[in-house]
Short mmCIF file of C-alpha atoms in Angstrom, two decimals:
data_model
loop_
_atom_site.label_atom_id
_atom_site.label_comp_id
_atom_site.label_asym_id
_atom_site.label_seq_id
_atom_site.Cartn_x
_atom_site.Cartn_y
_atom_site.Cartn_z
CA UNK A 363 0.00 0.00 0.00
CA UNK A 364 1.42 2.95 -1.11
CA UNK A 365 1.99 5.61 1.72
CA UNK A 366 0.09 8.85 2.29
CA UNK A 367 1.40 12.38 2.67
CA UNK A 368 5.13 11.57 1.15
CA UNK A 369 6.34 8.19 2.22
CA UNK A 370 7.69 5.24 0.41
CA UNK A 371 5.57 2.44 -0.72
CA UNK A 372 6.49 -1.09 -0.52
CA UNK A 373 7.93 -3.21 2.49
CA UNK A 374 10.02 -0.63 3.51
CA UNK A 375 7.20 1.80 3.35
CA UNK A 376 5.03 -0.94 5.59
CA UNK A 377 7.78 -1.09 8.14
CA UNK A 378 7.96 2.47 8.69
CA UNK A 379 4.34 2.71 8.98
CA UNK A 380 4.30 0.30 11.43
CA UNK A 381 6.80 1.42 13.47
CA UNK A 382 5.25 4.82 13.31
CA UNK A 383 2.15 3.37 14.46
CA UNK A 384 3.72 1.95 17.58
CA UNK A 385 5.53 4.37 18.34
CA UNK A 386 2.24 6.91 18.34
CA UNK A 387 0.21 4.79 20.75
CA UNK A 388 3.38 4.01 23.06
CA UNK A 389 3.37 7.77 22.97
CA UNK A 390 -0.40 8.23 23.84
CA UNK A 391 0.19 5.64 26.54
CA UNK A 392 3.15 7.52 27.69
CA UNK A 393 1.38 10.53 27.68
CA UNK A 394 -1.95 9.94 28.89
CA UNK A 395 -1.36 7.82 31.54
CA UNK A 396 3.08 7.70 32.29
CA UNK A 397 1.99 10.44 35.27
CA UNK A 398 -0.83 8.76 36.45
CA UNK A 399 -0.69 5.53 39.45
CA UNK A 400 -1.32 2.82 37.81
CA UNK A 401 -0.75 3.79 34.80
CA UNK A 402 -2.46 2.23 31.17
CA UNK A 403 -3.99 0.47 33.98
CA UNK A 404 -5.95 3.58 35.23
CA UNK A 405 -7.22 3.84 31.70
CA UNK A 406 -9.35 0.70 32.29
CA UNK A 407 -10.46 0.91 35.72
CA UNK A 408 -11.82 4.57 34.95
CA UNK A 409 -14.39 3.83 32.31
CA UNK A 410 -15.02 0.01 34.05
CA UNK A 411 -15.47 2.05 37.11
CA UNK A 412 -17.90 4.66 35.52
CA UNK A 413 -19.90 2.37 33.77
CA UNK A 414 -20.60 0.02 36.96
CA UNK A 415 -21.60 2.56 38.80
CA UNK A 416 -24.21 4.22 35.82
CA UNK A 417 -25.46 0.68 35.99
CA UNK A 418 -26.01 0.22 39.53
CA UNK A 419 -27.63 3.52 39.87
CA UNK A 420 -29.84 2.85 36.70
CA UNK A 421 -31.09 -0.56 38.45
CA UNK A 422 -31.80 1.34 41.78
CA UNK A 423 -34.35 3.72 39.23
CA UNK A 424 -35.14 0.41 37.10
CA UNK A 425 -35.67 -2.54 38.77
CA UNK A 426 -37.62 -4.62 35.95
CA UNK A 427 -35.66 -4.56 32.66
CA UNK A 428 -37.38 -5.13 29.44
CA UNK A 429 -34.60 -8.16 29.39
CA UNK A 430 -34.12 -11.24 31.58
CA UNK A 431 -33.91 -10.47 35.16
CA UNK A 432 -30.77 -8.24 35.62
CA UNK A 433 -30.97 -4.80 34.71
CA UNK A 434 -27.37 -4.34 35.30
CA UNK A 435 -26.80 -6.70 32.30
CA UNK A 436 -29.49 -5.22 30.25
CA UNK A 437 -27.85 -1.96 30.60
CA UNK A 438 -24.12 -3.18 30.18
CA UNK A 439 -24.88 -5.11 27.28
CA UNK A 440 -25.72 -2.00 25.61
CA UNK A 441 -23.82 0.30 27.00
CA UNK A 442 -20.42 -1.55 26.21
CA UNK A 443 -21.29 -1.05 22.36
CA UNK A 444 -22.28 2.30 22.47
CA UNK A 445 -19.22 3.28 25.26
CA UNK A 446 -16.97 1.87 22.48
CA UNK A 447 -18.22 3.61 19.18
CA UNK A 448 -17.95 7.25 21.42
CA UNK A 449 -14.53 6.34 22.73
CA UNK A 450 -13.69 5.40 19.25
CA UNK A 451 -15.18 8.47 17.51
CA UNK A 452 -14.16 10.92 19.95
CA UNK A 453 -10.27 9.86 19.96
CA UNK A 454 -9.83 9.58 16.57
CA UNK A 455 -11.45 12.88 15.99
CA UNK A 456 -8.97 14.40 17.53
CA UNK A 457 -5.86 12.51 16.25
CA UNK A 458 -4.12 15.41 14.95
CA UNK A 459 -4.12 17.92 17.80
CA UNK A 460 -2.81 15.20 19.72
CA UNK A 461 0.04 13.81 17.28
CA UNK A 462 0.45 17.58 15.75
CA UNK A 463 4.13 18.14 16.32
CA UNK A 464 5.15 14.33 15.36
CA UNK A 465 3.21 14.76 11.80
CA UNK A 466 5.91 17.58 11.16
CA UNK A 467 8.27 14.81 10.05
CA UNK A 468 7.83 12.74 6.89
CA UNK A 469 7.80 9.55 8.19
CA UNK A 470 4.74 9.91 10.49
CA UNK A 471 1.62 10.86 8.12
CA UNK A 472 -2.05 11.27 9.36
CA UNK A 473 -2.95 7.84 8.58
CA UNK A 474 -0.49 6.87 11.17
CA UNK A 475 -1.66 8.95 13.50
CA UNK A 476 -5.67 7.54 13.17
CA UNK A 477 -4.96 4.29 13.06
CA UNK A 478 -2.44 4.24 16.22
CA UNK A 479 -5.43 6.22 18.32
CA UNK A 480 -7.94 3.57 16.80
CA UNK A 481 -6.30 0.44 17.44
CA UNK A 482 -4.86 2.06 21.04
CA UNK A 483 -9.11 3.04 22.10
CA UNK A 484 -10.24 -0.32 20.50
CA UNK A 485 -8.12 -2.62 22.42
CA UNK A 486 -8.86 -0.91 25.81
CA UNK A 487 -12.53 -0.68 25.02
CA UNK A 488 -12.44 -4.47 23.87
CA UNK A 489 -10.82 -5.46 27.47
CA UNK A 490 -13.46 -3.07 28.99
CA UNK A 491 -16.21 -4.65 27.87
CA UNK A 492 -14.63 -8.27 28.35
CA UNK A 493 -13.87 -7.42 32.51
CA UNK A 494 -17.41 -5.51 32.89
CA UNK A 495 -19.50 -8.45 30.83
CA UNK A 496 -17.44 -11.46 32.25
CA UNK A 497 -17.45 -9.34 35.88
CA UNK A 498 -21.41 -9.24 35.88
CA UNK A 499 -21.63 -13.36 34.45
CA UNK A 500 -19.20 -14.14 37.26
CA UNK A 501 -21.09 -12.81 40.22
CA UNK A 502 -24.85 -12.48 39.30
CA UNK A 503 -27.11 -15.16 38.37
CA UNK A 504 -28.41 -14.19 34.97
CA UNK A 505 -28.78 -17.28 33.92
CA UNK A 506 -27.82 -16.21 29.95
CA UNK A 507 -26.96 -18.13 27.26
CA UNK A 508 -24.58 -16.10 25.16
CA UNK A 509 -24.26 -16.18 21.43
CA UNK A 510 -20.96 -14.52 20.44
CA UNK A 511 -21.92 -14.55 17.02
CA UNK A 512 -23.76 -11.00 17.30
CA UNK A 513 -21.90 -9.99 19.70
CA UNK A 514 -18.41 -10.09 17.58
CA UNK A 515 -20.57 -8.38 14.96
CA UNK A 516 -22.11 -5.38 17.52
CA UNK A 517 -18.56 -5.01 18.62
CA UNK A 518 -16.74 -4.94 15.00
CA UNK A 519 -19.67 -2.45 13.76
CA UNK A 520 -19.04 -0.09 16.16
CA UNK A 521 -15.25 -0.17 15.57
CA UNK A 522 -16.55 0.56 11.96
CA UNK A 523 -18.89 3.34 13.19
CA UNK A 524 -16.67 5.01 15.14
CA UNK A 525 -13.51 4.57 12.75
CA UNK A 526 -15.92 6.14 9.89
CA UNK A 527 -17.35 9.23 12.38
CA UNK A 528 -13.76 10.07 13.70
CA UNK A 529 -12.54 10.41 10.40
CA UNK A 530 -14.89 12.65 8.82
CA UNK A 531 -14.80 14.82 12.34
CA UNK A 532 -10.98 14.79 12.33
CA UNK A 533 -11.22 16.66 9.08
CA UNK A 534 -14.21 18.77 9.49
CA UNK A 535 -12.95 19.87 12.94
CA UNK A 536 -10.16 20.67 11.25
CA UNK A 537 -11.13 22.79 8.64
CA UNK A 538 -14.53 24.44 11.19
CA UNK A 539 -13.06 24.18 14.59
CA UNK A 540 -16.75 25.53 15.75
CA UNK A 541 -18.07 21.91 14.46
CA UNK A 542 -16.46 20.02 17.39
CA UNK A 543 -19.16 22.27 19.70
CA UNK A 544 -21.69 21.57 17.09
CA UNK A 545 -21.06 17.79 17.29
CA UNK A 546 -21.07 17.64 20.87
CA UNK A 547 -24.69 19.27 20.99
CA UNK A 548 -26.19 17.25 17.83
CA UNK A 549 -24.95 14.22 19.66
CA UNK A 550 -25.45 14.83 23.45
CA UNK A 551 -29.65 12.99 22.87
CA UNK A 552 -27.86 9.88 21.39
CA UNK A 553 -27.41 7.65 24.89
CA UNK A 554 -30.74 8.20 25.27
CA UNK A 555 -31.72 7.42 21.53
CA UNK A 556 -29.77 4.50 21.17
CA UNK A 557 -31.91 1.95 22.85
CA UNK A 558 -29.36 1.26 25.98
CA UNK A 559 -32.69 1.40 28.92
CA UNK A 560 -35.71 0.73 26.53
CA UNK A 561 -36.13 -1.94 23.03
CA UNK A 562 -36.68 -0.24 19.85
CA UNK A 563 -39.92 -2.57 19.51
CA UNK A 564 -41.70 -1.02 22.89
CA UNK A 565 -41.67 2.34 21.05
CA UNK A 566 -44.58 3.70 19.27
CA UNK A 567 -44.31 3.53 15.43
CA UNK A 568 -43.83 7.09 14.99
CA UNK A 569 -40.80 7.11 17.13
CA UNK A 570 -39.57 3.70 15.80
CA UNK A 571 -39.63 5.19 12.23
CA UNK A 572 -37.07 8.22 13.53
CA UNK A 573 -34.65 5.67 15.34
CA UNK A 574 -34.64 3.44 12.77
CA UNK A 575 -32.31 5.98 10.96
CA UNK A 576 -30.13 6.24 14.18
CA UNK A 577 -27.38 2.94 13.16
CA UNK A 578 -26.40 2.60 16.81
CA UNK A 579 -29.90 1.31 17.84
CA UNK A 580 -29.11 -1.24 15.09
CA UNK A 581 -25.79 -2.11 16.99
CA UNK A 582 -26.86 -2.34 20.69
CA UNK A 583 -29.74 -3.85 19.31
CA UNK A 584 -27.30 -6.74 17.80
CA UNK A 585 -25.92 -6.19 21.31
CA UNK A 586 -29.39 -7.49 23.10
CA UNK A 587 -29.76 -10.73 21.01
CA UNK A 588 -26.62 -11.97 21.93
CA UNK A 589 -26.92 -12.51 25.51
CA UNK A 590 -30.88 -13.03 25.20
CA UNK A 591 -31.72 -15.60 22.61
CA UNK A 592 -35.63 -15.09 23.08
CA UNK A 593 -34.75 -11.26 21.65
CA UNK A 594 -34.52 -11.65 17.89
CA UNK A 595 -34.69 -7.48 16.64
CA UNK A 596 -35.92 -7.67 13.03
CA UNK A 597 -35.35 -4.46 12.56
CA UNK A 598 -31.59 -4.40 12.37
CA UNK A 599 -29.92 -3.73 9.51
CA UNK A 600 -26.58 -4.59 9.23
CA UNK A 601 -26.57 -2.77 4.83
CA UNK A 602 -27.52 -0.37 6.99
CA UNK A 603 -24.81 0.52 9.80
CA UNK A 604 -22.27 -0.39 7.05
CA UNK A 605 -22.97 2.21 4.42
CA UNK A 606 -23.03 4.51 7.26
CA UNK A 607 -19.91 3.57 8.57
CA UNK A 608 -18.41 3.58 4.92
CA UNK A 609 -20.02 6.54 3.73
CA UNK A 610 -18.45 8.49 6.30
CA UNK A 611 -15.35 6.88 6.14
CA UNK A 612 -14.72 7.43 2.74
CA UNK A 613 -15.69 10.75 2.81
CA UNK A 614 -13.46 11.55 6.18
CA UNK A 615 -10.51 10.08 3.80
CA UNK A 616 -11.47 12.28 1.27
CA UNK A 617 -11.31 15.41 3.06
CA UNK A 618 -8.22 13.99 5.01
CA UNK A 619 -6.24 13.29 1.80
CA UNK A 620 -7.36 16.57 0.44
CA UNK A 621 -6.90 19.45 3.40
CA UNK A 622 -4.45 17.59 5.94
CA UNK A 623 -1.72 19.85 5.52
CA UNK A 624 -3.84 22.93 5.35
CA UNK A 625 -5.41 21.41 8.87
CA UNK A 626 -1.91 20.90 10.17
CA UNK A 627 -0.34 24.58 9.29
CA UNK A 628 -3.55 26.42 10.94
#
């Protein structure tokens, strides 16, 4: 694959990107967590941490869920997708800002700097949601039979998702730096909207035909029939979340390939 921004191509041009890759999310690692106790650690104990404690105080509200008998696996079932897509999107978003000074040299271009933040976010969400899922199996009696069929595919469409929406915000924050406020409002409704405490089939039809359109209700949806085999959502589309994903993928390249140096020199 030939490289972007003025590197080789070739296998000496696939070395150096992977080297520049690890050396980018040694570097976030380094960064974000060198000063803090614990460490990398710290970095999955905080969002473990946050999420147990949104699901405990959601059960307290909550008791029945529209689930099985646990609504502290009814909620963390969709939460873990949805937690991962926003880590995801919001990291890789900002990629440059945070790797600005290293993408002054040749070597390191801004696909280096993307891919190092998504693979970095992806495998501390994955181990996340492992601890927090496997943590709640362990010590409550849910009685679940898991199919990890849909769950590998919730999990790899929200790496899509959030891969695709980090891109295309990496560049248009870039080039409108008032878009990253106007994302963060658009967005804020989407917990809420994404079907993490309610089933997209309880909703009236009115509402069901606006959250159709929203592809994370897909995902968690996904999500639900993997831990509760009685749950089969026909509504999910998985054409759907992919041309999403793609669409703004391709489009986030786009823009990328077009305006990163005029992004990096503002």
């Amino acid at each position: 694959m030939r490289r972007v921004a003025g590197g080789t191509s070739g296998g000496g041009g696939h070395g150096t990107a992977v080297r520049a890759i690890v050396a980018l999310m040694l570097r976030e690692m380094s960064t974000r967590y060198g000063r803090t106790p614990g460490g990398y650690l710290w970095a999955v104990l905080e969002p473990l941490a946050a999420i147990l404690v949104l699901s405990l105080g959601f059960s307290l509200l909550l008791r029945s869920p529209p689930l099985g008998t646990s609504f502290i696996l009814f909620y963390a079932t969709g939460y873990t997708p949805f937690n991962l897509y926003q880590s995801l999107s919001n990291s890789v978003a900002r990629s440059l800002n945070f790797s600005r000074a290293l993408l002054r040299y040749p070597a390191v271009t801004w696909v280096d700097s993307v891919l190092a933040r998504f693979l970095l976010n992806t495998l501390t969400g994955i181990l996340v949601s492992f601890l927090l899922l496997g943590g709640i199996l362990a010590t409550l009696d849910t009685r679940v039979v898991i199919d990890p069929v849909p769950v590998i595919e919730a999990m790899g469409l929200s790496m899509l998702l959030g891969l695709g929406v980090g891109v295309l915000n990496c560049a248009l924050m870039g080039l409108f730096p008032i878009w990253e406020v106007a994302w963060s409002v658009i967005t804020r409704p989407l917990f809420i909207a994404s079907g993490i405490l309610f089933l997209y089939d309880s909703l009236p039809a009115g509402a069901q035909a606006i959250l159709w359109y929203n592809p994370l209700m897909h995902i968690v949806g996904l999500m639900h029939s993997g831990f509760y085999p009685i749950y089969t959502p026909s509504y999910v589309s998985f054409a759907y979340v992919i041309f999403c994903a793609l669409a703004t993928l391709s489009t986030g390249v786009l823009l990328m390939g077009r305006y990163h140096r005029d992004i990096l020199n503002q």
